[in-house]
GROMACS .gro file of C-alpha atoms in nm:
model
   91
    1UNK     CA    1   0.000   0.000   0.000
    2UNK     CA    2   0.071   0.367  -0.089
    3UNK     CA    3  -0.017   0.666   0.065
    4UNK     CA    4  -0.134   0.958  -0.131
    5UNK     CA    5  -0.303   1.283  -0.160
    6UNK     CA    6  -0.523   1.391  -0.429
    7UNK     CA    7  -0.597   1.782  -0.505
    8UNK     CA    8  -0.766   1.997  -0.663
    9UNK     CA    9  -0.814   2.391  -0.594
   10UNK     CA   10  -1.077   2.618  -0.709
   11UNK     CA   11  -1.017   2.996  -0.676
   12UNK     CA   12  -1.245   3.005  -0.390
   13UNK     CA   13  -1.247   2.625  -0.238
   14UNK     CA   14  -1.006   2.330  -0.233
   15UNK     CA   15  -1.023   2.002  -0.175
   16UNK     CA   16  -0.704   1.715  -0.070
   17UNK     CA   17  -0.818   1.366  -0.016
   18UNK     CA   18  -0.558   1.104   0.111
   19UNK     CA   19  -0.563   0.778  -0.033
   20UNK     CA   20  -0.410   0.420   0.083
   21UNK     CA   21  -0.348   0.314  -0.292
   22UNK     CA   22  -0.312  -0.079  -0.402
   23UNK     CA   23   0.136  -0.095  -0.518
   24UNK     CA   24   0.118  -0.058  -0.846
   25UNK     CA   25  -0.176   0.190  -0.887
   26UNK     CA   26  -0.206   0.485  -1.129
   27UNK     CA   27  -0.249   0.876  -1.124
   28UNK     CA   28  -0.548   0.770  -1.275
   29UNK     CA   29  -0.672   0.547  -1.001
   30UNK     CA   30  -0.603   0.749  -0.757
   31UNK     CA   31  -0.826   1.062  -0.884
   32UNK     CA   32  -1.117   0.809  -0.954
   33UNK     CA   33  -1.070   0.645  -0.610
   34UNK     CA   34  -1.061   1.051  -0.457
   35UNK     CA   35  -1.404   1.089  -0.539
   36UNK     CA   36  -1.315   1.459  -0.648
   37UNK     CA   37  -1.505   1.383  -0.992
   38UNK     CA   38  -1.796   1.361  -0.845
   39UNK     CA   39  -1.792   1.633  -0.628
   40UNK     CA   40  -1.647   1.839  -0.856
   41UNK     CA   41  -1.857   1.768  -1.233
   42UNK     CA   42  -1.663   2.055  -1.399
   43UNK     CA   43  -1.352   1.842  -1.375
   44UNK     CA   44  -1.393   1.590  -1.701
   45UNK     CA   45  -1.124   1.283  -1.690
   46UNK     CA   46  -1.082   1.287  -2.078
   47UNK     CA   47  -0.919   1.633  -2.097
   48UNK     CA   48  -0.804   1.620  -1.728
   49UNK     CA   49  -0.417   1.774  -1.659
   50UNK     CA   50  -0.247   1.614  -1.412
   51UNK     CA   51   0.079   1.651  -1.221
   52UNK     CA   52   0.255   1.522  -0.966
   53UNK     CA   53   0.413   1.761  -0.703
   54UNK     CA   54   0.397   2.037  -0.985
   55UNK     CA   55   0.527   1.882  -1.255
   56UNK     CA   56   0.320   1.723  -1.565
   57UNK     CA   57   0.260   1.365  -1.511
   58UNK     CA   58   0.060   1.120  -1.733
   59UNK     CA   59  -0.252   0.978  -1.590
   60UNK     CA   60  -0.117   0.628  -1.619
   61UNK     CA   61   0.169   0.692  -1.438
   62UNK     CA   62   0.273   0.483  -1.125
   63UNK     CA   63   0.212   0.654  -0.794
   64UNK     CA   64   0.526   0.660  -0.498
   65UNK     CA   65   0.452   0.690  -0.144
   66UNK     CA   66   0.369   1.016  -0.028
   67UNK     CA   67   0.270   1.162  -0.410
   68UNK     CA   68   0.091   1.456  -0.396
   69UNK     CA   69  -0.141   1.421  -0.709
   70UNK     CA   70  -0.245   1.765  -0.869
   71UNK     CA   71  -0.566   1.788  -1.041
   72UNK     CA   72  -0.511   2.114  -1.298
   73UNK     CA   73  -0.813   2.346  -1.416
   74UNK     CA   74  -0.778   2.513  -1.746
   75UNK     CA   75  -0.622   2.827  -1.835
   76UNK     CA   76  -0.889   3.091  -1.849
   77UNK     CA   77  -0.590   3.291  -2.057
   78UNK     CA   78  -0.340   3.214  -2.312
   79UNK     CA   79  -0.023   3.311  -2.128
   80UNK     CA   80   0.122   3.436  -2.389
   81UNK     CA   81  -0.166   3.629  -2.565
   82UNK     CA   82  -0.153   3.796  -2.214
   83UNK     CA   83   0.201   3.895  -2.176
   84UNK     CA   84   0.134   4.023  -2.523
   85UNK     CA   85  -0.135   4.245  -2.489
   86UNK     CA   86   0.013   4.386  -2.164
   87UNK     CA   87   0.337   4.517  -2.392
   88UNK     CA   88   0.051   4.629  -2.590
   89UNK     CA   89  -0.032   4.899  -2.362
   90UNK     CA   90   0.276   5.008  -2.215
   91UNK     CA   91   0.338   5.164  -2.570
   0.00000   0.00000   0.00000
């Protein structure tokens, strides 16, 4: 068995659920097992982000003792569209 946490943040709620996961399990797994996609219907598993700690992680990936699973929203903003319409307007 593995222990893990599972979490996902809204900008005015969040939610961690810790897990004792089967060796062997996946990111996956873990977020199904959470029950955060049913409390939380906005949050679709087909075009679900995921990381691990911060850092991108495939949903089939393995999960360690002690993972931190990250559930990610979308970007409301193109990062870029935004750094470039802020230059914009200091012209």
């Amino acid at each position: 068995m593995v222990n893990v946490e599972v979490a996902y943040a809204k900008p005015v709620e969040q939610a961690i659920v810790t897990l004792a996961m089967e060796d062997g399990a996946t990111v996956e797994a873990a977020i199904k097992a959470s029950g955060l996609l049913e409390r939380f219907p906005e949050i679709g598993l087909s075009e679900l982000n995921a990381g691990i700690f911060g850092v991108a992680c495939k949903l089939d990936q393995p999960v360690r003792e002690g993972d931190r699973i990250e559930i990610y929203r979308p970007l409301v903003h193109d990062p870029k569209e935004a750094r470039r319409q802020r230059a914009l307007k200091s012209f």
